[in-house]
Amino acid sequence: MRRSIMQRARVNYEPVVPLALRHAVKVKEGVATNSVDDQEEIKKLFPNTYGLPIVEFVPGEEHESKRFNVGVILSGGPAPGGHNVITGIYDAIKKLHPDNKLYGFLLGPDGLVKHQYKELDQDLIDRYRNVGGFDLIGSGRTKLEQEEQFEKGLEIIRKLEINAIVIVGGDDSNTNACVLAEYYAEHHSGVQVIGCPKTIDGDLKNEYIEASFGFDTATKVYSELIGNIERDCNSARKYWHFIKLMGRSASHITLECGLKCQPNICIISEEVQEKDLTLNDIVNRIADAVVCRSQDGNNFGVVLVPEGLIEFIPAIGRLIDELNDLLAAHGSKYVNLDPEAQHDYIMAHLSKANAETFDTLPDDVAHQLSLDRDPHGNVQVSLIETERLLSKMVAANLKRREKEGTYNGKFKVMHHFFGYEGRCSAPSNYDATYCYALGMSAAQLIAHGKTGYMAVVRNTYDSPENWKAGGVPITMMMNMERRNGKMKPVIRKALVDLNGEPFKAYMEVRDQWARETLYVNPGPVQLWGPDEVCNQTTMTLALEHGVDLNLEP
Ligand code: FBP
């Protein structure tokens, strides 16, 4: 892919390396850990990687490091900063021993199983510093859980003399990393496995993981777009914009963008679930705001809708749980039926209460919920057009109010879905620096013989020099959950905490934001920087005036 001027200039950005990782390090071990729940089951499933201590890197003595090779896998949806994890690993392992090698497995975990890889050399690495996307090696969602997959992986690991695998991913992929670490430890294969916390969704976090990388950049990019829409909305004054934002389950992205941009309505799925709200309750709340604003002559507004909403509406959540089990148990018979027969099949097999809920859903939503799950058993919520569903229902609600004589405004809508627009964008300074440090931490965990750990970097609200680095045993974050009809060990997702400060801050102002127009436009992330990034005309104008743009391949 041809590199843009911004990309070529941004390569020169130097992430600040935390003091904790700048020189030789040794490991300071904490006390033994326990899983967040279901301790007995998790311990039984992970006898070799359970109960390990949390580790922190502190200054140590310089000494000659053993030579080792590393394989890296990018797993799941892209997130800004992934390339910096790779450059961080590369620089750190080369510093430990110049003959160390880094291999990238292509297109996710599949690359390991199918033996598709490339060696990452200095030239390649240098081209991808601070560059968004995952395209250096690609990503994929294959679930690593079968013994044959682990054994196939072992063949290529042996061939390339790899000592450790780093899996960069979200909660599901890091669960896989832990399963792989346990398998290789149990079979004394001498292969270490380290995880790295990635996902724009922001739901892989806990006491030790402050943020999953990508969340910072993605929310900045979405907020820039939302801010622009708000400005248009306040200029043209004629549309209600329904904006769906990515985040498969948790509403962290929606809340963060809401706080940054101050839209009229910001729906938080976790609140919907906690208060046992129905789709109609949500629609009523939006319609109330539309009516109230129209009384002041403001027939426009902005509504933020989290992508995962549908699963958090309790009645629909119960329906999805039963559908998951049904599809897992009857999958092969069911997939060959035509859509109408699939609908009848589902209606015949669901419990009465869930069949009633299923029957009330618009056809397209019912159809999406009846489709195959992703390899981790998740409904593909990014394909459900919740923003259209809500706006249609609000329009019907307003029609009713019009007939009753309680509303006579105008309601014209625009729909947007922001997800893919942000998850491959150039990493913000935070994500560039954070990811580079995560890569370095992963390398140090490997050098210190650790396995079954997730690389962590903490204190990231302080200046980067003072960030702390280390590792947390992955088993510590696990509990048992139902997936594809079976109880499985998985990393517990961090949902929006309704008692946390971000949500409380929103609660205090939301009534006022719903009524008034208090939009904020945060602007673009790369608003300042070197001239060649910020002070360029359009390429059209430059080319029209004979400027040589050096369109290097
Ligand atoms: P990860 O959890 O793998 O980081 O992916 C997050 C995400 O971007 C979600 O926000 C979204 O629901 C999903 O991926 C979309 O998946 P796909 O890339 O398969 O369309």
Coordinates of N, CA, C and O in Angstrom, one line a residue, residues 388-497:
R388 N -31.4 2.1 12.9 CA -32.6 2.2 12.1 C -33.8 1.7 12.8 O -34.9 2.3 12.7
L389 N -33.6 0.6 13.5 CA -34.7 0.1 14.3 C -35.3 1.1 15.3 O -36.5 1.4 15.3
L390 N -34.4 1.8 16.0 CA -34.8 2.8 17.0 C -35.5 4.0 16.3 O -36.5 4.4 16.8
S391 N -34.9 4.5 15.2 CA -35.5 5.7 14.6 C -36.9 5.4 14.0 O -37.8 6.2 14.1
K392 N -37.0 4.1 13.5 CA -38.3 3.7 13.0 C -39.4 3.7 14.1 O -40.5 4.2 14.0
M393 N -39.0 3.1 15.2 CA -39.9 3.0 16.4 C -40.2 4.4 17.0 O -41.3 4.7 17.4
V394 N -39.2 5.3 17.0 CA -39.4 6.7 17.5 C -40.4 7.4 16.6 O -41.4 8.0 17.0
A395 N -40.3 7.2 15.3 CA -41.2 7.8 14.3 C -42.6 7.4 14.6 O -43.6 8.2 14.6
A396 N -42.8 6.1 14.8 CA -44.1 5.5 15.1 C -44.7 6.1 16.4 O -45.9 6.5 16.4
N397 N -43.8 6.2 17.4 CA -44.2 6.8 18.7 C -44.7 8.2 18.5 O -45.7 8.6 19.0
L398 N -43.9 9.0 17.7 CA -44.3 10.4 17.5 C -45.6 10.6 16.7 O -46.4 11.5 17.0
K399 N -45.8 9.6 15.8 CA -47.1 9.7 15.0 C -48.3 9.5 16.0 O -49.3 10.3 15.9
R400 N -48.1 8.6 16.9 CA -49.2 8.4 17.9 C -49.4 9.7 18.7 O -50.5 10.2 18.9
R401 N -48.3 10.3 19.1 CA -48.4 11.6 19.9 C -49.0 12.7 19.1 O -49.8 13.5 19.6
E402 N -48.7 12.7 17.8 CA -49.3 13.7 16.9 C -50.8 13.5 16.9 O -51.6 14.5 17.0
K403 N -51.3 12.3 16.8 CA -52.7 12.0 16.8 C -53.4 12.4 18.1 O -54.5 12.9 18.2
E404 N -52.6 12.2 19.2 CA -53.2 12.6 20.5 C -53.1 14.1 20.7 O -53.6 14.7 21.7
G405 N -52.4 14.8 19.8 CA -52.3 16.3 19.9 C -51.2 16.8 20.9 O -51.2 17.9 21.3
T406 N -50.2 15.9 21.2 CA -49.2 16.3 22.1 C -47.8 16.6 21.4 O -46.8 16.9 22.0
Y407 N -47.8 16.5 20.1 CA -46.6 16.8 19.3 C -47.0 17.3 17.9 O -47.8 16.7 17.3
N408 N -46.3 18.3 17.5 CA -46.5 18.7 16.1 C -45.2 19.2 15.4 O -45.2 20.1 14.6
G409 N -44.1 18.6 15.8 CA -42.8 19.0 15.2 C -42.5 18.2 13.9 O -43.4 17.5 13.4
K410 N -41.2 18.3 13.5 CA -40.8 17.6 12.3 C -39.8 16.6 12.7 O -38.9 16.9 13.6
F411 N -39.8 15.4 12.2 CA -38.8 14.4 12.6 C -38.2 13.7 11.3 O -38.8 12.8 10.8
K412 N -37.1 14.3 10.9 CA -36.4 13.7 9.7 C -35.1 13.1 10.2 O -34.4 13.7 11.1
V413 N -34.8 11.9 9.7 CA -33.6 11.2 10.3 C -32.5 10.9 9.4 O -32.7 10.8 8.2
M414 N -31.3 10.8 9.9 CA -30.1 10.3 9.2 C -29.5 9.2 10.0 O -29.5 9.3 11.3
H415 N -28.9 8.2 9.4 CA -28.3 7.1 10.1 C -26.8 7.0 9.8 O -26.4 7.3 8.7
H416 N -26.1 6.6 10.8 CA -24.6 6.4 10.7 C -24.2 5.3 11.5 O -24.8 5.0 12.5
F417 N -23.1 4.6 11.1 CA -22.5 3.6 11.9 C -21.0 3.9 11.9 O -20.3 3.8 10.8
F418 N -20.4 4.2 13.0 CA -19.0 4.4 13.1 C -18.3 3.3 13.8 O -18.6 3.0 15.0
G419 N -17.5 2.6 13.1 CA -16.8 1.4 13.6 C -15.5 1.2 12.9 O -14.4 1.6 13.3
Y420 N -15.7 0.8 11.6 CA -14.5 0.5 10.8 C -13.8 1.8 10.4 O -12.6 1.7 10.1
E421 N -14.4 3.0 10.6 CA -13.8 4.2 10.3 C -12.6 4.5 11.3 O -11.8 5.3 11.0
G422 N -12.7 3.9 12.5 CA -11.7 4.3 13.5 C -10.8 3.2 14.0 O -9.7 3.5 14.5
R423 N -11.1 2.0 13.6 CA -10.2 0.9 14.3 C -8.9 0.7 13.6 O -8.1 -0.1 14.1
C424 N -8.7 1.3 12.4 CA -7.4 1.1 11.8 C -6.7 2.5 11.6 O -5.7 2.6 10.9
S425 N -7.2 3.5 12.3 CA -6.6 4.8 12.1 C -5.2 4.9 12.8 O -4.9 4.1 13.6
A426 N -4.5 6.0 12.4 CA -3.1 6.2 12.9 C -3.2 6.3 14.5 O -4.1 7.0 15.0
P427 N -2.4 5.5 15.2 CA -2.5 5.6 16.7 C -2.2 7.0 17.2 O -1.3 7.6 16.8
S428 N -3.0 7.4 18.2 CA -2.7 8.6 18.9 C -1.4 8.5 19.6 O -0.9 7.4 19.7
N429 N -0.9 9.6 20.1 CA 0.4 9.5 20.8 C 0.3 8.5 22.0 O 1.2 7.7 22.3
Y430 N -0.9 8.5 22.7 CA -1.0 7.6 23.8 C -0.9 6.1 23.3 O -0.2 5.4 23.9
D431 N -1.7 5.8 22.3 CA -1.7 4.4 21.9 C -0.3 4.0 21.3 O 0.1 2.9 21.4
A432 N 0.3 4.9 20.6 CA 1.6 4.6 20.0 C 2.6 4.3 21.1 O 3.4 3.3 21.0
T433 N 2.6 5.1 22.1 CA 3.5 4.9 23.2 C 3.2 3.7 24.1 O 4.1 2.9 24.5
Y434 N 1.9 3.6 24.4 CA 1.4 2.5 25.2 C 1.7 1.1 24.5 O 2.3 0.2 25.2
C435 N 1.5 1.1 23.3 CA 1.7 -0.2 22.6 C 3.1 -0.6 22.4 O 3.5 -1.7 22.6
Y436 N 4.0 0.4 22.2 CA 5.4 0.2 22.1 C 5.9 -0.4 23.5 O 6.6 -1.4 23.5
A437 N 5.4 0.2 24.6 CA 5.8 -0.3 25.9 C 5.2 -1.7 26.1 O 5.9 -2.6 26.8
L438 N 4.0 -2.0 25.7 CA 3.4 -3.3 25.8 C 4.3 -4.4 25.1 O 4.5 -5.4 25.6
G439 N 4.7 -4.0 23.9 CA 5.6 -4.9 23.1 C 6.9 -5.2 23.9 O 7.3 -6.3 24.0
M440 N 7.4 -4.1 24.5 CA 8.7 -4.3 25.2 C 8.5 -5.2 26.5 O 9.3 -6.0 26.8
S441 N 7.3 -5.0 27.1 CA 7.0 -5.8 28.3 C 6.9 -7.3 27.9 O 7.3 -8.1 28.6
A442 N 6.2 -7.5 26.8 CA 6.0 -8.9 26.3 C 7.4 -9.5 26.1 O 7.6 -10.7 26.6
A443 N 8.3 -8.8 25.5 CA 9.7 -9.3 25.3 C 10.4 -9.6 26.6 O 11.0 -10.6 26.7
Q444 N 10.2 -8.7 27.6 CA 10.9 -9.0 28.9 C 10.3 -10.2 29.6 O 11.0 -10.9 30.3
L445 N 8.9 -10.3 29.5 CA 8.3 -11.5 30.1 C 8.9 -12.8 29.5 O 9.2 -13.8 30.2
I446 N 9.1 -12.8 28.2 CA 9.7 -13.9 27.5 C 11.1 -14.1 28.0 O 11.5 -15.2 28.4
A447 N 11.9 -13.0 28.0 CA 13.3 -13.2 28.4 C 13.4 -13.7 29.9 O 14.4 -14.3 30.2
H448 N 12.4 -13.5 30.7 CA 12.4 -13.9 32.1 C 11.7 -15.3 32.2 O 11.3 -15.6 33.3
G449 N 11.4 -15.9 31.1 CA 10.9 -17.3 31.2 C 9.4 -17.5 31.5 O 9.0 -18.5 31.9
K450 N 8.6 -16.4 31.4 CA 7.2 -16.4 31.9 C 6.3 -17.0 30.8 O 6.6 -16.8 29.6
T451 N 5.3 -17.7 31.2 CA 4.3 -18.1 30.3 C 2.9 -18.0 30.9 O 2.8 -18.0 32.1
G452 N 1.8 -17.8 30.1 CA 0.5 -17.7 30.6 C 0.2 -16.3 31.2 O -0.7 -16.1 32.0
Y453 N 1.1 -15.4 30.9 CA 0.9 -14.0 31.4 C 0.4 -13.0 30.3 O 0.7 -13.3 29.1
M454 N -0.2 -12.0 30.7 CA -0.6 -10.9 29.8 C 0.4 -9.7 30.1 O 0.6 -9.4 31.3
A455 N 1.0 -9.2 29.0 CA 1.9 -8.0 29.3 C 1.0 -6.8 29.7 O -0.1 -6.6 29.2
V456 N 1.5 -6.1 30.7 CA 0.7 -4.9 31.2 C 1.7 -3.7 31.3 O 2.8 -3.9 31.7
V457 N 1.0 -2.5 31.1 CA 1.7 -1.3 31.4 C 0.7 -0.4 32.2 O -0.4 -0.3 31.7
R458 N 1.2 0.1 33.3 CA 0.2 0.8 34.2 C 0.7 2.2 34.5 O 1.8 2.6 34.1
N459 N -0.2 2.9 35.2 CA 0.1 4.3 35.6 C 0.1 5.2 34.3 O 0.7 6.2 34.3
T460 N -0.7 4.8 33.3 CA -0.6 5.5 32.0 C -1.3 6.9 32.1 O -1.4 7.6 31.1
Y461 N -1.9 7.2 33.2 CA -2.5 8.6 33.4 C -1.3 9.6 33.8 O -1.5 10.8 33.8
D462 N -0.2 9.0 34.1 CA 1.0 9.8 34.5 C 1.8 10.0 33.2 O 1.5 9.5 32.1
S463 N 3.0 10.8 33.3 CA 3.8 10.9 32.1 C 4.5 9.6 31.8 O 4.8 8.9 32.7
P464 N 4.7 9.3 30.5 CA 5.2 7.9 30.1 C 6.4 7.5 30.8 O 6.6 6.3 31.1
E465 N 7.3 8.4 31.2 CA 8.5 8.0 31.9 C 8.2 7.2 33.2 O 8.9 6.3 33.6
N466 N 7.0 7.6 33.8 CA 6.7 7.0 35.1 C 5.8 5.8 34.9 O 5.3 5.3 35.9
W467 N 5.5 5.4 33.7 CA 4.6 4.2 33.6 C 5.3 2.9 34.1 O 6.5 2.8 34.1
K468 N 4.5 2.1 34.7 CA 5.1 0.8 35.3 C 4.8 -0.3 34.3 O 3.7 -0.3 33.6
A469 N 5.7 -1.3 34.3 CA 5.5 -2.4 33.3 C 5.6 -3.8 34.0 O 6.3 -3.9 35.1
G470 N 5.0 -4.8 33.5 CA 5.1 -6.1 34.1 C 4.2 -7.1 33.4 O 3.9 -7.0 32.2
G471 N 3.7 -8.0 34.2 CA 2.8 -9.0 33.6 C 1.8 -9.5 34.7 O 2.0 -9.5 35.9
V472 N 0.6 -9.9 34.2 CA -0.5 -10.5 35.0 C -0.9 -11.9 34.5 O -1.1 -12.0 33.3
P473 N -0.9 -12.9 35.4 CA -1.3 -14.2 35.0 C -2.7 -14.1 34.4 O -3.6 -13.6 35.0
I474 N -2.9 -14.7 33.2 CA -4.2 -14.6 32.5 C -5.3 -15.4 33.3 O -6.4 -14.9 33.4
T475 N -4.9 -16.5 34.0 CA -6.0 -17.2 34.7 C -6.6 -16.3 35.8 O -7.8 -16.6 36.2
M476 N -5.9 -15.3 36.2 CA -6.4 -14.4 37.3 C -7.7 -13.7 36.8 O -8.5 -13.3 37.6
M477 N -7.8 -13.5 35.5 CA -9.0 -12.7 35.0 C -10.1 -13.6 34.6 O -11.1 -13.1 34.1
M478 N -10.0 -14.9 34.8 CA -11.0 -15.8 34.3 C -12.2 -16.2 35.2 O -12.0 -16.1 36.4
N479 N -13.3 -16.5 34.5 CA -14.4 -17.2 35.2 C -15.1 -18.1 34.2 O -14.6 -18.2 33.1
M480 N -16.1 -18.8 34.7 CA -16.8 -19.8 33.8 C -18.0 -19.1 33.2 O -18.8 -18.4 33.9
E481 N -18.2 -19.2 31.9 CA -19.4 -18.6 31.2 C -19.9 -19.6 30.2 O -19.1 -20.4 29.7
R482 N -21.2 -19.4 29.9 CA -21.8 -20.2 28.9 C -21.5 -19.7 27.5 O -21.8 -18.6 27.1
R483 N -20.9 -20.6 26.6 CA -20.6 -20.2 25.3 C -20.9 -21.4 24.4 O -20.5 -22.5 24.6
N484 N -21.6 -21.0 23.3 CA -22.0 -22.1 22.3 C -22.7 -23.3 23.0 O -22.4 -24.4 22.7
G485 N -23.5 -23.0 24.0 CA -24.2 -24.0 24.7 C -23.4 -24.8 25.8 O -23.9 -25.7 26.4
K486 N -22.2 -24.4 26.1 CA -21.4 -25.1 27.1 C -20.7 -24.1 28.0 O -20.4 -23.0 27.6
M487 N -20.4 -24.6 29.3 CA -19.7 -23.7 30.2 C -18.2 -23.7 29.8 O -17.6 -24.8 29.6
K488 N -17.6 -22.5 29.7 CA -16.2 -22.5 29.2 C -15.4 -21.5 30.1 O -16.0 -20.5 30.6
P489 N -14.1 -21.7 30.3 CA -13.3 -20.7 31.0 C -13.1 -19.5 30.1 O -12.6 -19.7 29.0
V490 N -13.4 -18.3 30.5 CA -13.2 -17.1 29.7 C -12.8 -15.9 30.6 O -13.1 -15.9 31.7
I491 N -12.1 -15.0 29.9 CA -11.7 -13.8 30.7 C -13.0 -12.9 30.9 O -13.8 -12.8 29.9
R492 N -13.2 -12.5 32.1 CA -14.4 -11.7 32.4 C -14.3 -10.3 31.7 O -13.4 -9.6 31.9
K493 N -15.4 -10.0 31.0 CA -15.5 -8.7 30.3 C -15.7 -7.6 31.3 O -16.5 -7.8 32.2
A494 N -15.1 -6.4 31.1 CA -15.3 -5.3 31.9 C -16.4 -4.4 31.3 O -16.2 -3.8 30.3
L495 N -17.6 -4.4 31.9 CA -18.7 -3.6 31.3 C -18.6 -2.2 31.9 O -17.9 -2.0 32.9
V496 N -19.5 -1.3 31.5 CA -19.5 0.1 32.1 C -20.0 -0.1 33.5 O -21.1 -0.7 33.7
D497 N -19.3 0.5 34.4 CA -19.7 0.4 35.8 C -20.6 1.6 36.1 O -20.3 2.7 36.0

